[in-house]
Coordinates of N, CA and C in Angstrom, one line a residue:
X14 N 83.9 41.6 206.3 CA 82.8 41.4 207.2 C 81.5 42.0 206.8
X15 N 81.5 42.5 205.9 CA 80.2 43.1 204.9 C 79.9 44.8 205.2
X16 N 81.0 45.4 205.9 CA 81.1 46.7 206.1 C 82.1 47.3 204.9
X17 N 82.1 48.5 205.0 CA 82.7 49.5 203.7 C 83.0 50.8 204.6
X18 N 83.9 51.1 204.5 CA 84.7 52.7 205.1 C 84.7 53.8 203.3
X19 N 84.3 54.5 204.0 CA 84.5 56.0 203.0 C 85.2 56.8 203.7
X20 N 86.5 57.1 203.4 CA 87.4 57.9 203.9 C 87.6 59.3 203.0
X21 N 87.2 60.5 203.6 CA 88.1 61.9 203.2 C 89.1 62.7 203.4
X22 N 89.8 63.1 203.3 CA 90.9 63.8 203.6 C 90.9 65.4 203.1
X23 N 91.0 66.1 204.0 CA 91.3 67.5 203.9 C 92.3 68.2 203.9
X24 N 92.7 68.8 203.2 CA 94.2 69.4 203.4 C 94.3 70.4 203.2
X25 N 95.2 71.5 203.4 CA 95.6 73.2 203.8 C 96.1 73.1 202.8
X26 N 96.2 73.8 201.5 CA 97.1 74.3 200.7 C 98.0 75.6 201.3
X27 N 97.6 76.4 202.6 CA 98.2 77.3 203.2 C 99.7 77.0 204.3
X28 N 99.6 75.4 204.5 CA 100.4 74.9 205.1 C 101.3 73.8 204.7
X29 N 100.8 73.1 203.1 CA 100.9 72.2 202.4 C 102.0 73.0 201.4
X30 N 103.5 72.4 201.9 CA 104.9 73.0 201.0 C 104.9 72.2 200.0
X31 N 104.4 71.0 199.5 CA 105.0 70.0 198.5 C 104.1 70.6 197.0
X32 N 105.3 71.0 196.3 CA 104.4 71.9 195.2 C 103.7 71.0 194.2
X33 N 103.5 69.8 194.0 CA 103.1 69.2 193.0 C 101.8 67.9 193.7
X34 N 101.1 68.8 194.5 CA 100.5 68.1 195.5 C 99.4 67.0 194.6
X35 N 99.0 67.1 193.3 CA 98.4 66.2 192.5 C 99.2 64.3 192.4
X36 N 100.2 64.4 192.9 CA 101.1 63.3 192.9 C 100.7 62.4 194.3
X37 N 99.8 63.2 195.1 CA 99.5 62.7 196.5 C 98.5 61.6 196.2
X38 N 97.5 61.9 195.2 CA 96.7 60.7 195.2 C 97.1 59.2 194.1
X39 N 98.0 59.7 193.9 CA 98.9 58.8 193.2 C 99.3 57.8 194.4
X40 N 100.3 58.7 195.0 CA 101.2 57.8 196.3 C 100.2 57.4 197.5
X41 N 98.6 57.4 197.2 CA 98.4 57.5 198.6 C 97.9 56.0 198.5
X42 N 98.4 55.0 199.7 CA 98.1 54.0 199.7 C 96.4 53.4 199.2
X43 N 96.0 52.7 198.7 CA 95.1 51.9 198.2 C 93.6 53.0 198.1
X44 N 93.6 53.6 196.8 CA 92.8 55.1 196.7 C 91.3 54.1 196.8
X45 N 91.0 53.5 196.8 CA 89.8 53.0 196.8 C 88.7 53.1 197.9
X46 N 88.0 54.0 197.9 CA 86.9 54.4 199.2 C 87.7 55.8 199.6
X47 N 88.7 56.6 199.0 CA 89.2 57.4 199.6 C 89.4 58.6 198.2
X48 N 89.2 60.0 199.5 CA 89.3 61.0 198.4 C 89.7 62.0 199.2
X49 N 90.8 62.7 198.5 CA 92.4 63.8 199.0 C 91.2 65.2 198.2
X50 N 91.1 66.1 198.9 CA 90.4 67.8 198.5 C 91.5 68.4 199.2
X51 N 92.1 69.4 198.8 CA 93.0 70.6 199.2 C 91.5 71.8 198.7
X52 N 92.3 72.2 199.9 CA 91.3 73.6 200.2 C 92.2 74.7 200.3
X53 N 91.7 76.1 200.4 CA 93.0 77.4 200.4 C 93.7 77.5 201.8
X54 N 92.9 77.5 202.6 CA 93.2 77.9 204.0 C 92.4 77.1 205.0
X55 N 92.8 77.5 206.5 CA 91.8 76.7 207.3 C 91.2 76.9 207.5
X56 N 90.1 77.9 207.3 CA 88.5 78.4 207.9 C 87.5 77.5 206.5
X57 N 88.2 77.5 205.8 CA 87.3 76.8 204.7 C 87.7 75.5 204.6
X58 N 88.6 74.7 205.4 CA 89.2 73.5 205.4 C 87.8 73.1 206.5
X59 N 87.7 73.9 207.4 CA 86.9 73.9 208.5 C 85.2 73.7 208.4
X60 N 85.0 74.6 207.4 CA 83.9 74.6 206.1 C 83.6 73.7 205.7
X61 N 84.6 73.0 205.1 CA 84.3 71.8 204.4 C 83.9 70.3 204.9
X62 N 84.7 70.5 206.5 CA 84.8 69.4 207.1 C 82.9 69.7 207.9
X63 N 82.6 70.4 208.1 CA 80.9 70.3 208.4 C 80.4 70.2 207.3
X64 N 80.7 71.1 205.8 CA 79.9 70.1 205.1 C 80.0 68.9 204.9
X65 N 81.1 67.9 205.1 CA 80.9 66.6 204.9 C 80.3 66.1 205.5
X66 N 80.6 66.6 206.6 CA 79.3 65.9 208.2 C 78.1 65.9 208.1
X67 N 77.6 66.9 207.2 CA 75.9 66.9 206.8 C 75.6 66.6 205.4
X68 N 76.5 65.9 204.8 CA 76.4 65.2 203.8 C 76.1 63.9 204.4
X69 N 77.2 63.3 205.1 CA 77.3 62.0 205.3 C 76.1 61.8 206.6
X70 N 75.8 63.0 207.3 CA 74.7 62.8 208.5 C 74.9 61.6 209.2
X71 N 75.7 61.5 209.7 CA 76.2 60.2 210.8 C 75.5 60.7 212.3
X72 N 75.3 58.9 212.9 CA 74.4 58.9 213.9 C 75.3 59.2 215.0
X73 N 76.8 58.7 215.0 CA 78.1 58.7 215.9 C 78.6 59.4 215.4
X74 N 79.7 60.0 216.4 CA 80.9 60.5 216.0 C 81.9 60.5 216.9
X75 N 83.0 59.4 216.9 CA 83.8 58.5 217.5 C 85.0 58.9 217.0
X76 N 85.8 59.4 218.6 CA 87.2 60.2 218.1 C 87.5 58.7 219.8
X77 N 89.4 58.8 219.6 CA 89.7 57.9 220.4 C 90.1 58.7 221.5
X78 N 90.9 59.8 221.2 CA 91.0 61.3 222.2 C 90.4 62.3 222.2
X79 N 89.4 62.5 222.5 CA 88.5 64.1 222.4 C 89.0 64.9 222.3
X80 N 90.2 65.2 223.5 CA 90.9 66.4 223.6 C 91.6 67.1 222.4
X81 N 92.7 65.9 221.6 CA 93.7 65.6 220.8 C 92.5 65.7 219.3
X82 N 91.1 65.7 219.5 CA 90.7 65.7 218.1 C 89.5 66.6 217.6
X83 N 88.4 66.2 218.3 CA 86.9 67.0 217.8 C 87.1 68.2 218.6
X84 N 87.0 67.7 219.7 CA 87.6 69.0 220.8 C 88.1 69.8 220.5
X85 N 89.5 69.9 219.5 CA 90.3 70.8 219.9 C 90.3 71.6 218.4
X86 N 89.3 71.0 218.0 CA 88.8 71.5 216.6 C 87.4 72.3 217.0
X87 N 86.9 72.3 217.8 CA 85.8 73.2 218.2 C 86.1 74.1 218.9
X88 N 87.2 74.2 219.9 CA 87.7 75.4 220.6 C 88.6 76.2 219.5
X89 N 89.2 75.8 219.0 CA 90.3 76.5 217.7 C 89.2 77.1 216.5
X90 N 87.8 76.7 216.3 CA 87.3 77.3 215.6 C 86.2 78.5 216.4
X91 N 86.3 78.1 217.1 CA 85.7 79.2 218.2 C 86.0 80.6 218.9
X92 N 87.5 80.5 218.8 CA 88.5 81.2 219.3 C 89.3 82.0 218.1
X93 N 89.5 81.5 217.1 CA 90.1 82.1 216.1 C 89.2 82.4 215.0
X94 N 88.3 82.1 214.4 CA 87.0 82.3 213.9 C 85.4 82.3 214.6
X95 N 85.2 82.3 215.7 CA 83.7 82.8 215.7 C 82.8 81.8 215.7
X96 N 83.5 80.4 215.3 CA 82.6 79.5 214.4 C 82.0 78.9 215.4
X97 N 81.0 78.3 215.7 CA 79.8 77.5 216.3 C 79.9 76.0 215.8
X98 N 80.6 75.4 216.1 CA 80.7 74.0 215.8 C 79.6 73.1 216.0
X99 N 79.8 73.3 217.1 CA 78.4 72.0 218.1 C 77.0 72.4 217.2
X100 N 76.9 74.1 217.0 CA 75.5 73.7 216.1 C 75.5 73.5 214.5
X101 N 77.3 74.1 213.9 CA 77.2 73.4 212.5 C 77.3 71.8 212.3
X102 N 77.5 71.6 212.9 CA 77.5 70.1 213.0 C 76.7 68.7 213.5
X103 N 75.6 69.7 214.1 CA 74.3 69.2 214.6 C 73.4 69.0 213.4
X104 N 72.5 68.1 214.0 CA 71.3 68.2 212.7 C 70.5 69.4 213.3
X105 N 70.6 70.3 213.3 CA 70.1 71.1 213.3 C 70.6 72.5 213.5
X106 N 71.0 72.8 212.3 CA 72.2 73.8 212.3 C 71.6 75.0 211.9
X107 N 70.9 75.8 212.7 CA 70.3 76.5 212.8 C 70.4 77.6 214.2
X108 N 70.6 78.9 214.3 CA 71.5 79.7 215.1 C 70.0 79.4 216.4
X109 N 70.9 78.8 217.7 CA 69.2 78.3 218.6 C 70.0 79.5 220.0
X110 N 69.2 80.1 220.6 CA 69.7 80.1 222.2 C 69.8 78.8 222.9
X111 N 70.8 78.7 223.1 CA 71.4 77.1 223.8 C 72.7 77.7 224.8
X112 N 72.2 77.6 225.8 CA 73.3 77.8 227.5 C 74.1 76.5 227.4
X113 N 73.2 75.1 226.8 CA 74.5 74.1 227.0 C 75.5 74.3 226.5
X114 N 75.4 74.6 225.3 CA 76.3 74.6 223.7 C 77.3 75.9 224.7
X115 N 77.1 77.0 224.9 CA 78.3 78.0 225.4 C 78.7 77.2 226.6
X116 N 78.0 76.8 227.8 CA 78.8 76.1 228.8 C 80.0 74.9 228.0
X117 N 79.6 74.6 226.9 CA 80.5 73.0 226.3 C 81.5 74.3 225.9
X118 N 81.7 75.0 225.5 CA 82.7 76.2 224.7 C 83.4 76.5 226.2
X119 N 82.4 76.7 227.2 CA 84.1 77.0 227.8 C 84.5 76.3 229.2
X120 N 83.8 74.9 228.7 CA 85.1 73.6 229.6 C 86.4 73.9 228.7
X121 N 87.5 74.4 229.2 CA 88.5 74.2 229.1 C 89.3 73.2 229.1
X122 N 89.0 72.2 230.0 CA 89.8 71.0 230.6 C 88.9 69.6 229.2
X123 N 88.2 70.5 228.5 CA 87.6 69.1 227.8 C 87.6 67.8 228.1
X124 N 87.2 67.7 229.3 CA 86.7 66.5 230.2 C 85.0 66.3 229.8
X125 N 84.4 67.2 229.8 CA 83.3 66.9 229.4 C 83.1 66.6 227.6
X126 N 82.1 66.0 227.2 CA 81.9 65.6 225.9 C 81.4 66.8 225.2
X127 N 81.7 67.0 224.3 CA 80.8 68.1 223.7 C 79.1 68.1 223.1
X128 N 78.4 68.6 223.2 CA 77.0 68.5 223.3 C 76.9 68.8 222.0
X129 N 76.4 67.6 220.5 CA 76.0 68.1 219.2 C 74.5 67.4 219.1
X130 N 73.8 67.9 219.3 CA 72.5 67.7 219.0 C 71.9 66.9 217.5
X131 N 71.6 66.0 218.2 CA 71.0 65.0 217.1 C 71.8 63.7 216.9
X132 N 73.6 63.8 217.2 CA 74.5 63.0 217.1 C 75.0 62.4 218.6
X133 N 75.6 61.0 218.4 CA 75.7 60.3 219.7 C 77.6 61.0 220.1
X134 N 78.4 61.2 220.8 CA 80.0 61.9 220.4 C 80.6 60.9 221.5
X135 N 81.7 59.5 221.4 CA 81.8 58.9 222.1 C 83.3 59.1 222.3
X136 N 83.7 58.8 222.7 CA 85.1 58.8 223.4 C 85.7 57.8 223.7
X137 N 86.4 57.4 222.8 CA 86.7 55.9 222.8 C 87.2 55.2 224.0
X138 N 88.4 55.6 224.5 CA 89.2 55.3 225.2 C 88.5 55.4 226.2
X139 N 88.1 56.0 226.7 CA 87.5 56.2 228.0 C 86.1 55.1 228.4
X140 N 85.3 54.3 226.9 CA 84.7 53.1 226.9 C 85.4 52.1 227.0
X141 N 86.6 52.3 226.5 CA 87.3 50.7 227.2 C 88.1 50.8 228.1
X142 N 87.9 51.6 229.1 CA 88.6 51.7 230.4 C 87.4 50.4 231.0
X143 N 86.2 50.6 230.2 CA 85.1 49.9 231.1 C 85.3 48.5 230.4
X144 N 85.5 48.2 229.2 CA 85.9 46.7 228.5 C 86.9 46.0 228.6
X145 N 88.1 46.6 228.8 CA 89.1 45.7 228.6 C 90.2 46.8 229.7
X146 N 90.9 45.7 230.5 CA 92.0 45.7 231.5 C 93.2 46.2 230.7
X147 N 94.1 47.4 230.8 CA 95.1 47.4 231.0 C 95.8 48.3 231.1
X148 N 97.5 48.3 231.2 CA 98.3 49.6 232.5 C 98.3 50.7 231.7
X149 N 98.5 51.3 230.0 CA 97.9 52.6 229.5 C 96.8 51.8 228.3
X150 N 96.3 53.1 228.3 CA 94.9 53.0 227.2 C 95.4 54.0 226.0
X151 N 96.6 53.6 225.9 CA 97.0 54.5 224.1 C 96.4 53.7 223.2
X152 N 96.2 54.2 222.1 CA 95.7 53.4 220.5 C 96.7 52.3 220.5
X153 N 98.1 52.7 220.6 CA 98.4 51.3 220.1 C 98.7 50.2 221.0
X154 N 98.1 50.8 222.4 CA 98.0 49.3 223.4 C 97.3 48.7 223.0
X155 N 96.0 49.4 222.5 CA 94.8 49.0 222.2 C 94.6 48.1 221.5
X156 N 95.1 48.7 220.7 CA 95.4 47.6 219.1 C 95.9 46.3 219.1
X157 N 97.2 46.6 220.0 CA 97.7 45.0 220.6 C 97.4 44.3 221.5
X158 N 96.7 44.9 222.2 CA 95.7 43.6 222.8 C 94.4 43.3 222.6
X159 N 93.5 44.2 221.5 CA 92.0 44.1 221.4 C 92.6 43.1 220.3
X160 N 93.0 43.5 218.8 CA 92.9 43.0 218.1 C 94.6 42.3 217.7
X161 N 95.6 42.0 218.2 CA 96.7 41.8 218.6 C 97.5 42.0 216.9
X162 N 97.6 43.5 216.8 CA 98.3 44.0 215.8 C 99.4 44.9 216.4
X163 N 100.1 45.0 215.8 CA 101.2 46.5 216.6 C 101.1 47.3 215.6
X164 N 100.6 48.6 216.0 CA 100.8 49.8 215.0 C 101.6 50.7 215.4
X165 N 102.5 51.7 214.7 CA 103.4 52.5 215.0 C 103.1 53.4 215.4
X166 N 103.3 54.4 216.4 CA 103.3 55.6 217.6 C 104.2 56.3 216.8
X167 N 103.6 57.6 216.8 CA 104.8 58.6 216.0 C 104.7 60.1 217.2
X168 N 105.4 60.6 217.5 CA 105.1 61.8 218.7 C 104.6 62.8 217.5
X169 N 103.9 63.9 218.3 CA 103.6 65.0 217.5 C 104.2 65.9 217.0
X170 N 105.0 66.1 217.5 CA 106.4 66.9 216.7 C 106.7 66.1 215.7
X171 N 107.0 64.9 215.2 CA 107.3 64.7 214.4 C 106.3 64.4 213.2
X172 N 105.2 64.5 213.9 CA 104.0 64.7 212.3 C 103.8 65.8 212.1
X173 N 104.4 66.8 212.9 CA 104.3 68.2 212.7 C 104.8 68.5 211.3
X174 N 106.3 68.0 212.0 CA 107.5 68.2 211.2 C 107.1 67.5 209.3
X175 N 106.9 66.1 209.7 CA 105.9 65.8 208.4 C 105.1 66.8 207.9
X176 N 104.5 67.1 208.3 CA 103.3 68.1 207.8 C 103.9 69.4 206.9
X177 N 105.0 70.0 207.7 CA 105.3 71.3 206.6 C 106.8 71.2 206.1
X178 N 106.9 69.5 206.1 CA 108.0 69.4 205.3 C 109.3 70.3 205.3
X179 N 109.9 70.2 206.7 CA 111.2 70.6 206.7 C 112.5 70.4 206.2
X180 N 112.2 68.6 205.6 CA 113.1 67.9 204.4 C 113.6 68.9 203.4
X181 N 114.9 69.2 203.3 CA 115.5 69.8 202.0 C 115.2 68.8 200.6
X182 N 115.0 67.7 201.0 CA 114.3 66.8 199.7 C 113.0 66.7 199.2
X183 N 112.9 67.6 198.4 CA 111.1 67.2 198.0 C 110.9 65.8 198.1
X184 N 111.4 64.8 197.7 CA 111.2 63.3 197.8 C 110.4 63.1 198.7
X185 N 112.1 62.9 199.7 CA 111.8 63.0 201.1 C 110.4 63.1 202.0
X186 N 110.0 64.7 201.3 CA 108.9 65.2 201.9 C 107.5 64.3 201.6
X187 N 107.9 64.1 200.6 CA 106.2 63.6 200.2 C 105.9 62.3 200.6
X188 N 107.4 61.7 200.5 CA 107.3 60.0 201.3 C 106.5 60.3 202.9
X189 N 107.1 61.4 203.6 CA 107.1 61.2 204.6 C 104.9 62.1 205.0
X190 N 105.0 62.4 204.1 CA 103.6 63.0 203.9 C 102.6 61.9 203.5
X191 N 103.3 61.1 202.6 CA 101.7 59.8 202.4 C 101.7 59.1 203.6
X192 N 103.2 58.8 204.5 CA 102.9 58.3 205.4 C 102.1 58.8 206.6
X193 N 102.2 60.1 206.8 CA 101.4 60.8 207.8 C 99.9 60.8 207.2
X194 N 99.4 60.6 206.3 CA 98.0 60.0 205.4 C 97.4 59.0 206.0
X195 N 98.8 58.1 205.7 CA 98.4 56.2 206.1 C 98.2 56.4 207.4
X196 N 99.1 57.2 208.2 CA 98.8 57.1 209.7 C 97.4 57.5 210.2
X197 N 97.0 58.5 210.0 CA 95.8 59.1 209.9 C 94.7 57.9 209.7
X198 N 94.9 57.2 208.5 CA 93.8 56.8 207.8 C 94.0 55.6 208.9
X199 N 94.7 54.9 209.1 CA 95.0 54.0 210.3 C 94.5 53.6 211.4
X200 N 94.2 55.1 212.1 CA 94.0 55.6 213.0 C 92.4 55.6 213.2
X201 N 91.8 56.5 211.9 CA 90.4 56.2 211.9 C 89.3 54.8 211.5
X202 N 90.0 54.3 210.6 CA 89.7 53.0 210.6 C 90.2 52.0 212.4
X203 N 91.2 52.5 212.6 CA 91.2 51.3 213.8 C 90.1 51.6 214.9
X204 N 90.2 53.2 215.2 CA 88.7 53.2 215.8 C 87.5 52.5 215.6
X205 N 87.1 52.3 214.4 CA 86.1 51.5 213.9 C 86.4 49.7 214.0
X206 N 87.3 49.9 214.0 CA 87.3 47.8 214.1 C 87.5 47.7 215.5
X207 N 87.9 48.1 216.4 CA 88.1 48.2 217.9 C 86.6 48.1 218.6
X208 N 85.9 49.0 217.9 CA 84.5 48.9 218.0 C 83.8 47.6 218.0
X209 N 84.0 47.4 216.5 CA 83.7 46.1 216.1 C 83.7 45.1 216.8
X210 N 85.1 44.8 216.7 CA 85.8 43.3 217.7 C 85.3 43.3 219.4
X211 N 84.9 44.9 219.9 CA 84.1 44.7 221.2 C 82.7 44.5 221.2
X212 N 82.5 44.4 219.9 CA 80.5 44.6 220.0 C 80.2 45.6 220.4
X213 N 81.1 46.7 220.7 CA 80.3 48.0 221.8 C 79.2 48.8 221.2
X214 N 78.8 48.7 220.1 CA 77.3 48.8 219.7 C 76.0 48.6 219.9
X215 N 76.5 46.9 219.6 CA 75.2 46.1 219.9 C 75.1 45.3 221.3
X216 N 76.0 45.8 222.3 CA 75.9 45.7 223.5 C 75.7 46.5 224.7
X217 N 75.8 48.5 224.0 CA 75.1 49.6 224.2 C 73.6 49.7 224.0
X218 N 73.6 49.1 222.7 CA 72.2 48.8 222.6 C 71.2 48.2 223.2
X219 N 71.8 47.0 223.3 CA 71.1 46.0 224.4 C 70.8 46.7 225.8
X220 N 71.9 47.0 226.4 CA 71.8 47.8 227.5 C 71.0 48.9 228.1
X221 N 71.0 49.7 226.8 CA 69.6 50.6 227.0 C 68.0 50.2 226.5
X222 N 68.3 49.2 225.7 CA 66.8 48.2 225.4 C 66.5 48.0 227.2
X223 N 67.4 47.1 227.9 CA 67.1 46.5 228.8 C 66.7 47.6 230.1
X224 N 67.6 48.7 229.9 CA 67.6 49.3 231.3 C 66.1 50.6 231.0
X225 N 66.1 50.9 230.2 CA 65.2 51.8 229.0 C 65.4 52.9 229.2
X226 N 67.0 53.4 228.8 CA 67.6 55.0 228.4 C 68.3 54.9 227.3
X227 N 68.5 56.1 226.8 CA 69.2 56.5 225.4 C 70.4 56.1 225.6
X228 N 70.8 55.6 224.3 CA 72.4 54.5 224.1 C 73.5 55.9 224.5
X229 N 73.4 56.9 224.4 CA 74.6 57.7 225.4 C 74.6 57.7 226.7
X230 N 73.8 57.5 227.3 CA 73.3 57.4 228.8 C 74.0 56.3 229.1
X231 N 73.9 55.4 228.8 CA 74.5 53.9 229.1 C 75.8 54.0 229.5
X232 N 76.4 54.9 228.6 CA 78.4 54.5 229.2 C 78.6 55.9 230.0
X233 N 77.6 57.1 230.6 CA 77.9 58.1 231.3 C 77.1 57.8 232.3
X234 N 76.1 56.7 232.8 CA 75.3 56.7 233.7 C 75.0 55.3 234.2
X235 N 75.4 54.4 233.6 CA 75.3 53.0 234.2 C 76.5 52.5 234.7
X236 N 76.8 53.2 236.0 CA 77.7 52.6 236.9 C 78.0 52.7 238.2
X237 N 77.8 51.6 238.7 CA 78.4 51.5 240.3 C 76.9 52.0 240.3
X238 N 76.5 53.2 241.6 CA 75.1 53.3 241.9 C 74.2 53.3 241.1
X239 N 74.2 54.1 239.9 CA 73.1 54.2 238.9 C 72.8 52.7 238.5
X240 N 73.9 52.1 238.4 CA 73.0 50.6 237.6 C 72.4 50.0 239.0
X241 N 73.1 49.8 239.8 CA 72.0 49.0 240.9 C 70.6 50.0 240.9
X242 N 70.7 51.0 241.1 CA 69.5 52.1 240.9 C 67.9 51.5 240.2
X243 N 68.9 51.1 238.6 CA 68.0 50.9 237.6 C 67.6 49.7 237.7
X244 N 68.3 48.7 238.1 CA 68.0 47.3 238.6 C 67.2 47.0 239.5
X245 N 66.7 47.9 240.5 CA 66.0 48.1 241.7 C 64.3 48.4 240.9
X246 N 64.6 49.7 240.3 CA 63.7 50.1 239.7 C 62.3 49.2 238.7
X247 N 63.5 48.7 238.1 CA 62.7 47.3 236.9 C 62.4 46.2 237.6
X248 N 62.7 46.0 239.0 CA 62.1 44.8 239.4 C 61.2 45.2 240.6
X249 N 61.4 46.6 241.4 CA 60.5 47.0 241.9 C 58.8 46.7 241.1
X250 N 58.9 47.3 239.5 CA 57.9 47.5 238.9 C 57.2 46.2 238.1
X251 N 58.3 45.2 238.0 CA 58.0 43.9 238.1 C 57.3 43.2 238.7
X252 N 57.4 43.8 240.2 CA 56.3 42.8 241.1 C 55.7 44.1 241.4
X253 N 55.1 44.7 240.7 CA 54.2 45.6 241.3 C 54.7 46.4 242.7
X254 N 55.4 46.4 242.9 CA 56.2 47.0 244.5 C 56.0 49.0 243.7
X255 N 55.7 49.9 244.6 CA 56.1 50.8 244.3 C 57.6 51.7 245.5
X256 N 58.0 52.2 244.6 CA 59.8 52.7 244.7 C 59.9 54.1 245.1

């Protein structure tokens, strides 16, 4: 459809048991737009993953669970390292007095979005609670009824288990390691086509052309009262009526 994905992958060498980890980009399904970096440990895994972010300088940043992803990558680096996510990761990564940024550190309940300045941070699932009907909103409901594919559900324990290779078979392990890759890589690409197939871009867009607020505003403030609100507003000013 004239789009291109660049996929990265970061990995722990501090957690990573399969000793011949050069064989990963071998096995890893279709290396094309994609590149495997092992790093020593996780503060610098952590490192790395903001510098890619201000390499790549993206306008979004589109997780399907907040909690389960960016989120819980910003409290874990916060808590165990010190680190300041929300402003490494901002275009403007520069040490600011900011009350928002510590109030976003300690919602607990990560209900609220996290505040990164300069970037849009959407939450997938919780936008198509507003697009599309149905009884759970997992990825792979999603999948099968947005774009009517079935992808595989794996619990977390068992990608855990993947991950530090509890297999007595090195084989074993590494099979079950490209697969936790593909799953991954699966996962972030489907976010992106989910998008796609809803238009939820270019119909955020529109929305804030028409209503005249910033495209985050749109899916945290145009509903039930606020849109009649703004509807009121724009036609108040239409016929000259003052509001």
């Amino acid at each position: 459809n004239g789009w291109k994905i660049q996929s990265s992958v970061l990995i722990s060498n501090s957690l990573l048991r399969i000793k011949n980890s050069n064989i990963l980009t071998k096995s890893f399904r279709s290396l094309e737009n994609k590149t495997i970096e092992f790093v020593k440990n996780e503060l610098e895994l952590i490192e790395q993953f903001c510098e890619i972010m201000q390499q790549s300088d993206p306008d979004m940043i589109v997780c399907y669970d907040m909690k389960l992803s960016l989120y819980y990558l910003i409290k874990r680096a916060k808590l165990k390292y010190n680190l300041d996510l929300l402003m490494k990761l901002s275009r403007i990564p520069e040490p600011q007095d900011n009350t928002t940024r510590s109030r976003s550190h300690m919602a607990a309940n990560g209900d609220n979005l996290p505040i990164i300045i300069g970037r849009i941070v959407l939450d997938l699932w919780r936008i198509l609670r507003s697009e599309i009907t149905l009884n759970i909103y997992t990825f792979e409901n999603a999948m099968y009824h947005v774009l009517h594919e079935r992808v595989p559900h794996y619990d977390i324990s068992l990608i855990s288990k993947w991950f530090i290779d509890e297999g007595l078979n090195p084989s074993f392990g590494l099979r079950d390691f490209v697969t936790l890759l593909d799953y991954g890589w699966m996962h972030s690409v489907g976010n992106f086509r989910l998008m796609y197939e809803l238009d939820l871009i270019n119909k955020t867009s529109e929305f804030a052309r028409i209503y005249g607020i910033e495209f985050y505003h749109v899916r945290i403030r145009l509903r039930h009262s606020f849109k009649r609100k703004f509807e009121l507003i724009r036609s108040t000013v239409r016929d000259l009526y003052s509001l």
